[in-house]
Coordinates of C-alpha atoms in Angstrom, one line a residue:
X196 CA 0.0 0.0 0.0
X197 CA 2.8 2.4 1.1
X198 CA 4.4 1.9 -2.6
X199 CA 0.9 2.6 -4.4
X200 CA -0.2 5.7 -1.9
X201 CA 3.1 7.2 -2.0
X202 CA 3.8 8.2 -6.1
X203 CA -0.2 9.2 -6.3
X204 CA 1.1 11.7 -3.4
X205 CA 3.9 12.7 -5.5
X206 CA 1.9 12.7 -8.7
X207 CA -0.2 15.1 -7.3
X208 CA 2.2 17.7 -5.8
X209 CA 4.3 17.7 -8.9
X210 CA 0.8 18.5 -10.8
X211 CA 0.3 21.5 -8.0
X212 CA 3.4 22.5 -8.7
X213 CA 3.8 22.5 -12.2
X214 CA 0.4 24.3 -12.6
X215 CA 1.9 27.4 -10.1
X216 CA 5.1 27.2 -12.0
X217 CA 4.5 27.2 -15.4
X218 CA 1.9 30.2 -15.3
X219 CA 5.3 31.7 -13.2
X220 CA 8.1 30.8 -15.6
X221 CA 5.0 32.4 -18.3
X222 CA 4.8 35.3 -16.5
X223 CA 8.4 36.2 -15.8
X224 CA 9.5 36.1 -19.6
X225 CA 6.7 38.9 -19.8
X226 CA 7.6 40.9 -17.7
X227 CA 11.2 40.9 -18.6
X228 CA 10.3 41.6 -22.1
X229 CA 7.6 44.0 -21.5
X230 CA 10.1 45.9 -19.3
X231 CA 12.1 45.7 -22.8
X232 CA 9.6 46.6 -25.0
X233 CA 8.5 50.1 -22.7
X234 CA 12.5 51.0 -22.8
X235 CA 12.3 50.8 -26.8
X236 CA 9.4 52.9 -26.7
X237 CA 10.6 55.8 -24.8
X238 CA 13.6 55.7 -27.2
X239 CA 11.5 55.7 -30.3
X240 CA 9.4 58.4 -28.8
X241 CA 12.8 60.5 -28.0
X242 CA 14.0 60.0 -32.0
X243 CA 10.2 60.7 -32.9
X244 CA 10.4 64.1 -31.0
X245 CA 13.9 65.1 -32.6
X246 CA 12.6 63.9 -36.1
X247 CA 9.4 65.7 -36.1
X248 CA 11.2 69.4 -36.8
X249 CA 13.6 67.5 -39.3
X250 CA 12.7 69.5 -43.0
X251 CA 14.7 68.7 -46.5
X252 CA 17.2 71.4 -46.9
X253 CA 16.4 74.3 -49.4
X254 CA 19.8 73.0 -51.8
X255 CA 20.8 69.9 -51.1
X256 CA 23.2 70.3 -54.6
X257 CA 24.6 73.6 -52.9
X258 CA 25.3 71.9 -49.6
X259 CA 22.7 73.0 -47.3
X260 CA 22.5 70.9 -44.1
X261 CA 20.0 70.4 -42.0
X262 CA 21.3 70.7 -38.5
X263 CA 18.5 68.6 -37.1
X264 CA 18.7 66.0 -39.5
X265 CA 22.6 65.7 -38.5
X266 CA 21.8 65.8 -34.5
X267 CA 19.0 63.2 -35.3
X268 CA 21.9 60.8 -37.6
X269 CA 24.2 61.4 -34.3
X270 CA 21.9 60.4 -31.9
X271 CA 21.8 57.3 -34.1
X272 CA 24.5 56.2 -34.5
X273 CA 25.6 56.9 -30.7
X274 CA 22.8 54.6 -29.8
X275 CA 23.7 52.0 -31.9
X276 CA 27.4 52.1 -31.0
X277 CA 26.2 52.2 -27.0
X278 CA 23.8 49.4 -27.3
X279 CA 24.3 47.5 -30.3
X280 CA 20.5 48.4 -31.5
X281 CA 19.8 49.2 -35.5
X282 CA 18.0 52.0 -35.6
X283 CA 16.2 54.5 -38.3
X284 CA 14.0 57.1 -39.3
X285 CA 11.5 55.8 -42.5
X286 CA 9.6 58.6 -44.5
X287 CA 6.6 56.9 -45.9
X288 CA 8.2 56.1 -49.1
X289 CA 10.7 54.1 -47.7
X290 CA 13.4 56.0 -47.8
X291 CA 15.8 57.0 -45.0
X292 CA 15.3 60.0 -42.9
X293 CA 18.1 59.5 -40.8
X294 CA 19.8 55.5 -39.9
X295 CA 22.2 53.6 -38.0
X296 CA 24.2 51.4 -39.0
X297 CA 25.1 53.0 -42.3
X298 CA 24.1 49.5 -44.5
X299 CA 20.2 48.9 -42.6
X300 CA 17.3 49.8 -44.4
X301 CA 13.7 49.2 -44.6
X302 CA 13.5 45.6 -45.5
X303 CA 10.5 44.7 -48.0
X304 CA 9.0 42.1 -45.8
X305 CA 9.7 40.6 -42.3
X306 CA 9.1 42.2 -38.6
X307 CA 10.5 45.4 -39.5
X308 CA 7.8 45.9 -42.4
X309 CA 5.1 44.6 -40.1
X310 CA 5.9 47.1 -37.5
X311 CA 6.7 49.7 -40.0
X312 CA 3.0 48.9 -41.5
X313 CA 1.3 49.1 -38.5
X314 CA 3.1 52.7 -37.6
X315 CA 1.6 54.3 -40.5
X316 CA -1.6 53.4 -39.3
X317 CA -0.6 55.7 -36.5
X318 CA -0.3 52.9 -34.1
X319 CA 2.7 52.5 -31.8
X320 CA 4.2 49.0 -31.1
X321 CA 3.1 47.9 -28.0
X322 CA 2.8 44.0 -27.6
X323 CA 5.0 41.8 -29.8
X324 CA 5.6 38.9 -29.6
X325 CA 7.1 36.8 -27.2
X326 CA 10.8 35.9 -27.5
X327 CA 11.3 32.9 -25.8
X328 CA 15.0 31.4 -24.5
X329 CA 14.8 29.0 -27.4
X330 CA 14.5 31.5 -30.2
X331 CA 17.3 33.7 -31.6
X332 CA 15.0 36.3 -33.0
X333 CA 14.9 40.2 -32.7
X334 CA 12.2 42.4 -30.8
X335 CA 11.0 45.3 -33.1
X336 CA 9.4 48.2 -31.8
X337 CA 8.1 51.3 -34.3
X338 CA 6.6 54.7 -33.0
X339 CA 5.2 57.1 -36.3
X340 CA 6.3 60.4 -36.6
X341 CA 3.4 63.3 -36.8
X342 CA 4.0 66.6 -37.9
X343 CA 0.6 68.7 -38.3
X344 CA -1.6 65.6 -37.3
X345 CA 0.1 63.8 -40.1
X346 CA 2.3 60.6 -40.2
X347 CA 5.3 61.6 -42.4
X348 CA 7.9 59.0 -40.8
X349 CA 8.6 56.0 -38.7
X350 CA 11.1 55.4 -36.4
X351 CA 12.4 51.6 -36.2
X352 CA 14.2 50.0 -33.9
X353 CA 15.5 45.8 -34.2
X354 CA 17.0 45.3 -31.0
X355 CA 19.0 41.6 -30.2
X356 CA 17.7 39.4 -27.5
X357 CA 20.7 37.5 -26.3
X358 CA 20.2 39.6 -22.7
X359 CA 16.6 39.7 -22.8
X360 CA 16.5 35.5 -23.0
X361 CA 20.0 35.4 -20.9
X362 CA 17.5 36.6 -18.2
X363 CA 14.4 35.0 -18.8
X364 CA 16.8 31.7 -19.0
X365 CA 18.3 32.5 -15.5
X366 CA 14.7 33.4 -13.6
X367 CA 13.5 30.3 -15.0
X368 CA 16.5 28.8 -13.8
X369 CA 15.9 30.3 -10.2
X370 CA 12.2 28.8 -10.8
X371 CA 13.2 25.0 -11.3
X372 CA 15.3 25.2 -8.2
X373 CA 12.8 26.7 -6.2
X374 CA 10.4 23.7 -8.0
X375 CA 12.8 20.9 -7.1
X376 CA 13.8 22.2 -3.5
X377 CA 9.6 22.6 -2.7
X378 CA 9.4 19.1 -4.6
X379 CA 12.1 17.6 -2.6
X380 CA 10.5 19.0 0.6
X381 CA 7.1 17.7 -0.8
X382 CA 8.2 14.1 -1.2
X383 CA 9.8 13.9 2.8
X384 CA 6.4 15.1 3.7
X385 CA 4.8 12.6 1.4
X386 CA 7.1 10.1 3.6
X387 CA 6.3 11.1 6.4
X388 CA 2.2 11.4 6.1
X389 CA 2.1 8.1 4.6
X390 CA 4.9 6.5 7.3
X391 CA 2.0 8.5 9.9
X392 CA -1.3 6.6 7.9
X393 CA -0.1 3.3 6.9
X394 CA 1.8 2.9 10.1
X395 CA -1.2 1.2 12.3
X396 CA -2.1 -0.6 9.0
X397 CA 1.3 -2.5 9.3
X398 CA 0.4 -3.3 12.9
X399 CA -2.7 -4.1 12.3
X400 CA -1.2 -6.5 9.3
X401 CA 1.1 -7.9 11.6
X402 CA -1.1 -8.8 14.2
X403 CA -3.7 -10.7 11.3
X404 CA -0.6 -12.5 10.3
X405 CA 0.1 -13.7 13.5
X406 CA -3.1 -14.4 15.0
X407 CA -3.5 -16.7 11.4
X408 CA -0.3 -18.6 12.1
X409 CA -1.8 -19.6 15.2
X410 CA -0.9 -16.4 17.7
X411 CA -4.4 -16.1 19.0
X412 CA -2.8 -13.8 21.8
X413 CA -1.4 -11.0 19.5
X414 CA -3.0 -7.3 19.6
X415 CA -2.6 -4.2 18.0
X416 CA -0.3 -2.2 19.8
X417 CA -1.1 1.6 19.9
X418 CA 0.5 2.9 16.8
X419 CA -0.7 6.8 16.5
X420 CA -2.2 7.5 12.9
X421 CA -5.9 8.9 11.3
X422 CA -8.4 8.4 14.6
X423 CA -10.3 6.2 12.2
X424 CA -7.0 3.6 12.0
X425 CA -7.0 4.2 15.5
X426 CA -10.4 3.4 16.3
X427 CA -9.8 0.2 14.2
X428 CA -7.1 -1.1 16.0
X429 CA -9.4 -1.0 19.0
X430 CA -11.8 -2.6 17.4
X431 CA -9.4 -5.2 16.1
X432 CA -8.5 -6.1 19.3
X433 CA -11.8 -6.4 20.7
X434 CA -12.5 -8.8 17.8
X435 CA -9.5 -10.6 18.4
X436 CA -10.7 -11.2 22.1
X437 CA -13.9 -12.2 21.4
X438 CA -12.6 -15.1 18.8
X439 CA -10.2 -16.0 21.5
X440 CA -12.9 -16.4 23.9
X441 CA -14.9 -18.5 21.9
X442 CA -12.2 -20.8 20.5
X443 CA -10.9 -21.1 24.5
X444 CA -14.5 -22.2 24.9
X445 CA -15.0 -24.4 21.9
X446 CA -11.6 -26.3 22.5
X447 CA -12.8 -26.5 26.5
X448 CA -16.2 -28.0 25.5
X449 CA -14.4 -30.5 23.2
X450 CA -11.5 -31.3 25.6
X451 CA -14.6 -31.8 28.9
X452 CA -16.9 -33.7 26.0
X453 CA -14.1 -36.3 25.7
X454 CA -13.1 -36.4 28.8
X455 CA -16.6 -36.6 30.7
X456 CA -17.8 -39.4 28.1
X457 CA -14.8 -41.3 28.4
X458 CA -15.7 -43.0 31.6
X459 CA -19.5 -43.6 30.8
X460 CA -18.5 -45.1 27.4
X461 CA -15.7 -47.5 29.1
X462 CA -18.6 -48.6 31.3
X463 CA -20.9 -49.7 28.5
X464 CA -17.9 -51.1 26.8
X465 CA -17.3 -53.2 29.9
X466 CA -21.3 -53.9 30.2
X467 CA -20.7 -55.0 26.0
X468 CA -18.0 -57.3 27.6
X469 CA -20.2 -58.7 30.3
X470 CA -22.8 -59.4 27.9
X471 CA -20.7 -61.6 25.2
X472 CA -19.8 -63.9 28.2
X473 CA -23.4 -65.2 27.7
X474 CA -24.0 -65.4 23.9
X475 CA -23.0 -67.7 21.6
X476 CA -19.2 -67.0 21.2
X477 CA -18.4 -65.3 17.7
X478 CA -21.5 -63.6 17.5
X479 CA -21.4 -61.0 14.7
X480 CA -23.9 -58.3 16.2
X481 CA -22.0 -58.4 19.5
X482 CA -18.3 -58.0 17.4
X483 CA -19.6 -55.1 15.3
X484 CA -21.1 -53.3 18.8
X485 CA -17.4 -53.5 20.6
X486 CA -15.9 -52.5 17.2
X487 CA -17.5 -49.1 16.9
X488 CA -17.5 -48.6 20.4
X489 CA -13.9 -49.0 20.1
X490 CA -13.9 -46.9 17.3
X491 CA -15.7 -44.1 19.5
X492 CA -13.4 -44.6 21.9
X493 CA -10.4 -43.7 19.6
X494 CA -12.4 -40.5 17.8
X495 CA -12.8 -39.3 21.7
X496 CA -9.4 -39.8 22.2
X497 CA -8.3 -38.0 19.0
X498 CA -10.8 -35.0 19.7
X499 CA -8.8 -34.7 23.4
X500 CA -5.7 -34.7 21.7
X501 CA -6.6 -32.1 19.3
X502 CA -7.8 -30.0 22.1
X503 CA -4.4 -30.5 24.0
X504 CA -2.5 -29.9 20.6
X505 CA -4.6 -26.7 19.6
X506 CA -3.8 -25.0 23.3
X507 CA -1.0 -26.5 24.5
X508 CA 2.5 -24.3 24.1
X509 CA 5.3 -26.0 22.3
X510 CA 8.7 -26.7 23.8
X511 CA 10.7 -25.7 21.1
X512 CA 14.4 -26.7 21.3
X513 CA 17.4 -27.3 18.5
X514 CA 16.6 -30.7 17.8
X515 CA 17.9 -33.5 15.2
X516 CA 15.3 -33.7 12.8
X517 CA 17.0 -36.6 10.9
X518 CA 17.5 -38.6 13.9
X519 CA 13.8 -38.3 14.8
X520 CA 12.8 -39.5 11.3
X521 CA 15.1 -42.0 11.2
X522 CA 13.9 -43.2 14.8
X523 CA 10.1 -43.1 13.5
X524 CA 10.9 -45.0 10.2
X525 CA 12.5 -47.7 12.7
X526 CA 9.5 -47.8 15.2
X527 CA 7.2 -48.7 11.7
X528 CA 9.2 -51.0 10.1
X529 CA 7.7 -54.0 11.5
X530 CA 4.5 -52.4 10.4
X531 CA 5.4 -52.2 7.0
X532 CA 6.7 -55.2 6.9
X533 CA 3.9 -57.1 8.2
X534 CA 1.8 -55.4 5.4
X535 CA 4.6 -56.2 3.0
X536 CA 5.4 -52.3 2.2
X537 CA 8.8 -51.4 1.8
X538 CA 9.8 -48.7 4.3
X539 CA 12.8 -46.7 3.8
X540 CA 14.5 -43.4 5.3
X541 CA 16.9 -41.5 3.9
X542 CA 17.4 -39.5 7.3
X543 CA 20.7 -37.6 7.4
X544 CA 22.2 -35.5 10.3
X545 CA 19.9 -32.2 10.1
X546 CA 18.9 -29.6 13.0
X547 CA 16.1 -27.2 13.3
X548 CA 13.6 -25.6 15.7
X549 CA 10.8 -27.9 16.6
X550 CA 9.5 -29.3 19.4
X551 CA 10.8 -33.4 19.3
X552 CA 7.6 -35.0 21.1
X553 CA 4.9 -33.1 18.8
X554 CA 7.3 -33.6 16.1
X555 CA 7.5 -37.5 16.6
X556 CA 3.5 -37.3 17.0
X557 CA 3.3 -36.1 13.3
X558 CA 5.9 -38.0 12.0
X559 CA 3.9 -41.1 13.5
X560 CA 0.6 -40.2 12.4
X561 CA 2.1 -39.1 8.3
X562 CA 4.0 -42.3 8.4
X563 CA 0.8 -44.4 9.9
X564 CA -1.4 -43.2 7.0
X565 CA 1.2 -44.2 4.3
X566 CA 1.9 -47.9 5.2
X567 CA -1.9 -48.1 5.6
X568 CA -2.9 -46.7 2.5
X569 CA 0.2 -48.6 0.7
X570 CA -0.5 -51.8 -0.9
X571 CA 1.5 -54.5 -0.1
X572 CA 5.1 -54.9 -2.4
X573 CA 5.2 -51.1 -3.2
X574 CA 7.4 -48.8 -1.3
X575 CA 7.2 -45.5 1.3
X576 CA 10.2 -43.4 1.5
X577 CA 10.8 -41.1 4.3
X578 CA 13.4 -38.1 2.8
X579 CA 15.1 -35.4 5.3
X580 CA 16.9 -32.5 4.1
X581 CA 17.5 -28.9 4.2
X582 CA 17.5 -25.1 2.7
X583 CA 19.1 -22.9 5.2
X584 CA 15.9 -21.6 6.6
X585 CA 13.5 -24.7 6.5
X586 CA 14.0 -28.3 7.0
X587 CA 11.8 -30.9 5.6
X588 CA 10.5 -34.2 6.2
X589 CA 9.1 -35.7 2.6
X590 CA 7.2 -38.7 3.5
X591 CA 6.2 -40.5 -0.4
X592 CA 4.0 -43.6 -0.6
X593 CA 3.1 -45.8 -3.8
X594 CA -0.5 -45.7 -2.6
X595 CA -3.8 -44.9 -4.6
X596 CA -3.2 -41.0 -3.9
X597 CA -6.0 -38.0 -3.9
X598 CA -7.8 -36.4 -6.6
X599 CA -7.8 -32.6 -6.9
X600 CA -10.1 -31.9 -5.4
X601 CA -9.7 -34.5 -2.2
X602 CA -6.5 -32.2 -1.8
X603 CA -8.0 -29.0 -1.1
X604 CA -9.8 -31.1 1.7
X605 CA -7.4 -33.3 3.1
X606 CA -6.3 -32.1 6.9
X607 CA -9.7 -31.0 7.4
X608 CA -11.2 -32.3 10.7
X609 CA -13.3 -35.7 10.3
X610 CA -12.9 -35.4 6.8
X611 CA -12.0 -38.7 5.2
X612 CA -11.7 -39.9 1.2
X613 CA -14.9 -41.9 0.0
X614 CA -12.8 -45.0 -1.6
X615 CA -11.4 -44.8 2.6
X616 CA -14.4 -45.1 4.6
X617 CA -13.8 -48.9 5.5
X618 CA -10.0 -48.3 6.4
X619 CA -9.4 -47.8 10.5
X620 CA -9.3 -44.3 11.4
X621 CA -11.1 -41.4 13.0
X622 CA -9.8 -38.6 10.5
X623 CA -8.4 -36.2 12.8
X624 CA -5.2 -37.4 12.6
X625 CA -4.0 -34.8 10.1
X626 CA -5.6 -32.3 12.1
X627 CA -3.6 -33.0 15.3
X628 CA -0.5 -32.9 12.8
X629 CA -1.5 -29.6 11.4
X630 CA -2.2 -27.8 15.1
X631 CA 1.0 -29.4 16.4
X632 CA 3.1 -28.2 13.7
X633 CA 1.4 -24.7 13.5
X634 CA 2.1 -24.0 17.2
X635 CA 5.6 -24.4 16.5
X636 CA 6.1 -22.4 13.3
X637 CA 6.0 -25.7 11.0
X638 CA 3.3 -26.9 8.8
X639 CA 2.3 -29.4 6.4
X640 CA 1.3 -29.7 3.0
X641 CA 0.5 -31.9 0.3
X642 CA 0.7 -33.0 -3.2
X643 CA 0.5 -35.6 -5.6
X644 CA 3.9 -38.0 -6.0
X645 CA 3.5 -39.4 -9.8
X646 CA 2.8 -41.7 -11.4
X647 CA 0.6 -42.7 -8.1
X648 CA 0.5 -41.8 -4.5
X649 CA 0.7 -39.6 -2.0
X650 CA 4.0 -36.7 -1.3
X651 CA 3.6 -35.3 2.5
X652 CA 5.7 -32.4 3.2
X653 CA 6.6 -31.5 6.9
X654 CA 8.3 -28.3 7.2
X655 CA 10.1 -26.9 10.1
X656 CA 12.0 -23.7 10.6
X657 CA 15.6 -23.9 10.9
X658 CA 15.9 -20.0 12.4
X659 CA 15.7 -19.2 16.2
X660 CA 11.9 -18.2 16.7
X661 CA 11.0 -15.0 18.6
X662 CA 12.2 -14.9 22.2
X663 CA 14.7 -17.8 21.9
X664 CA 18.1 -17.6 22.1
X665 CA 20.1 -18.1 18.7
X666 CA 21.6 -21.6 18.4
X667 CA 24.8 -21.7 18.0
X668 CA 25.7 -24.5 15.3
X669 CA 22.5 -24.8 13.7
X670 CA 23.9 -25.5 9.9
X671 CA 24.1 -28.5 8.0
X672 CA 26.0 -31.0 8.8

């Protein structure tokens, strides 16, 4: 969540800020160029003024001068060795009244003749175009010339914009710094808002994880964020108390079921026993009656051991995981070999975190269901080995195996396979395995082993859980 909220934070502010700084970075090469454009005017408006009095001279053969004309050519050609700026007085015809530098004239079409145009008209230049940094192009300004209410002349000026952008170039400049420092100061306080939102989200994450690995005593701690997160932790945690609750009393009611109908159904097994004395030895009715009242007896013994398994805290320790497999495989060899199964263990030197009697349990009860679902001459192999951070117990059998769909289910409490129903067995046996190995930090899983069969896969964590001590030594071997 923290990598999705955090860029559509930053998306956003980098939006905000581009729409405040382009309009900014707009505005700026306006203003510089407007301040630009007013100078030209006032200078075209002080050569309009000296132009205005300028008359042709009565002989220009005889050598006459006009002395305005000549302070109007100086003025000229000062300002255009001052500030680099072609300048010149137009009559209407085109010709020069008075020009700097020597070789500019009145081009025939272009800027200069737009602006020219438009002076005629008795309109001053006021709002060219905009010069941006990108483009090397001149800013023309024109003012007319009116003598008795009459335009007789245009003064043009082409000035160069290499300041004019130098300056737009280096406020823009100033702008993308001041963009980037208020983006960079954006994106720590993106950090920190969504470090200040999503933190009791992660808690609360945490906590779910936890409390679904088997934790049921994990709570929201008090993060701080939105009073809404906050609100949710607490309710969270009152959640979390009430499912406690109820599992604490669903696993007491199963755990003082079996116990309290233990006794009553050993008595009517004993009554059962009482009463084959007197009939006819191998009676079938009588056989089946102390066979499923055996058979309840196991399932009641099963449902107290889930109960212990399910609330009971492990006693985890560094323990030899091989050696315990290789120990089970030995204890149900002369199972297998009664049934005619081959049982074999490939069980090297391998340690991990597990608890050895509830470890044993589910060894017992993976290896019990794979000799007895085996049929005889075919083979179960019991595999230990390692990661780094897991070690495994692979427990393969030859038998008939589990559709797709008996997969999903398998492990689930009382479940059994159809094609099963007449094999011995109360089908919590999985179940136990499963609570036992969850309390841990193990589990179990399962999959098919081709071309027929059955693969187990116990799984136990080779890393020091929370609250223990690091082992020292705990590498393969």
């Amino acid at each position: 969540m923290h990598t999705r909220l955090l860029p559509l934070l930053i998306v956003l502010m980098a939006a905000v800020l581009l729409a405040l700084g382009v309009p900014l970075a707009v505005s700026l090469a306006g203003a510089q160029q407007q301040k630009v454009v007013v100078d030209r005017i006032d200078d075209t408006a002080r050569f309009a003024a000296l132009a205005q009095f300028v008359t042709e001279p009565a002989d220009p053969a005889a050598g006459d001068v006009d002395e305005r004309r000549e302070t109007l050519s100086s003025e000229l050609r000062s300002y255009h060795r001052v500030y680099g700026i072609r300048a010149g007085v137009f009559y209407r015809n085109d010709s020069p009244m008075a020009h700097a530098p020597d070789d500019w004239f009145l081009p025939r079409a272009g800027e200069v003749r737009d602006a020219f145009e438009e002076a005629l008209l008795s309109r001053r230049s006021h709002d060219p175009e905009q010069v941006w940094p990108w483009q090397r192009r001149s800013l023309v300004v024109a003012s007319p010339v009116i003598r008795d209410g009459d335009v007789v002349a245009v003064v043009v000026t082409d000035s160069p914009t290499g300041q004019m952008r130098s300056r737009i170039l280096r406020g823009w400049l100033v702008i993308a710094a001041g963009e980037a420092a208020a983006m960079l100061l954006a994106v720590g306080a993106a950090l920190r808002l969504t470090g200040w939102v999503l933190r009791p989200v992660r808690v609360l994450d945490a906590t779910t994880h936890d409390i679904a690995t088997g934790r049921l005593k994990s709570r929201v701690a008090a993060a701080g964020g939105p009073p809404e997160l906050r609100r949710l932790a607490r309710s969270f945690n009152e959640m979390a108390d009430n499912v406690e609750s109820v599992l604490e009393q669903q696993r007491a009611f199963v755990a003082d079921a079996s116990h309290q109908l233990r006794n009553p159904l050993s008595a009517l097994l004993l009554r059962i026993e009482l009463l084959a004395l007197e009939l006819p030895e191998g009676n079938a009715e009588i056989a089946s009656v102390q066979a499923e009242g055996k058979r309840l007896a196991q399932v009641l013994d099963d449902l107290l051991d889930l109960a212990v398994a399910e609330h009971s805290e492990p006693d985890l320790q560094v323990a030899d995981i091989g050696a315990l497999a290789a120990e089970r495989v030995a204890a149900w060899s002369p199972t297998a070999d009664a049934k005619g199964v081959r049982l074999t263990g490939t069980c090297p030197p391998t340690t991990a975190w597990a608890d050895p009697v509830a470890l044993s349990s589910v060894l017992d009860a993976v290896v019990d269901n794979a000799v007895k679902f085996t049929p005889g001459s075919e083979t179960v192999e019991v595999r230990v080995s390692s990661n780094g951070d897991t070690a495994t117990v692979v427990v393969t059998d030859d038998g008939p195996g589990l559709t797709d769909e008996e997969l999903t289910r398998v492990g689930d409490r009382f479940w059994r396979s159809g094609r099963h129903q007449n094999i011995k067995g109360s089908g919590l046996g999985l179940s136990i395995s499963r609570a036992l190995l969850a309390a841990g930090g193990g589990s179990i899983a399962y999959e098919r082993h081709e071309p027929h069969g059955l693969r187990v896969t116990v799984t136990v964590p080779r890393n020091a859980p929370t609250g223990e001590p690091t082992a020292q030594g705990l590498t393969d071997r």
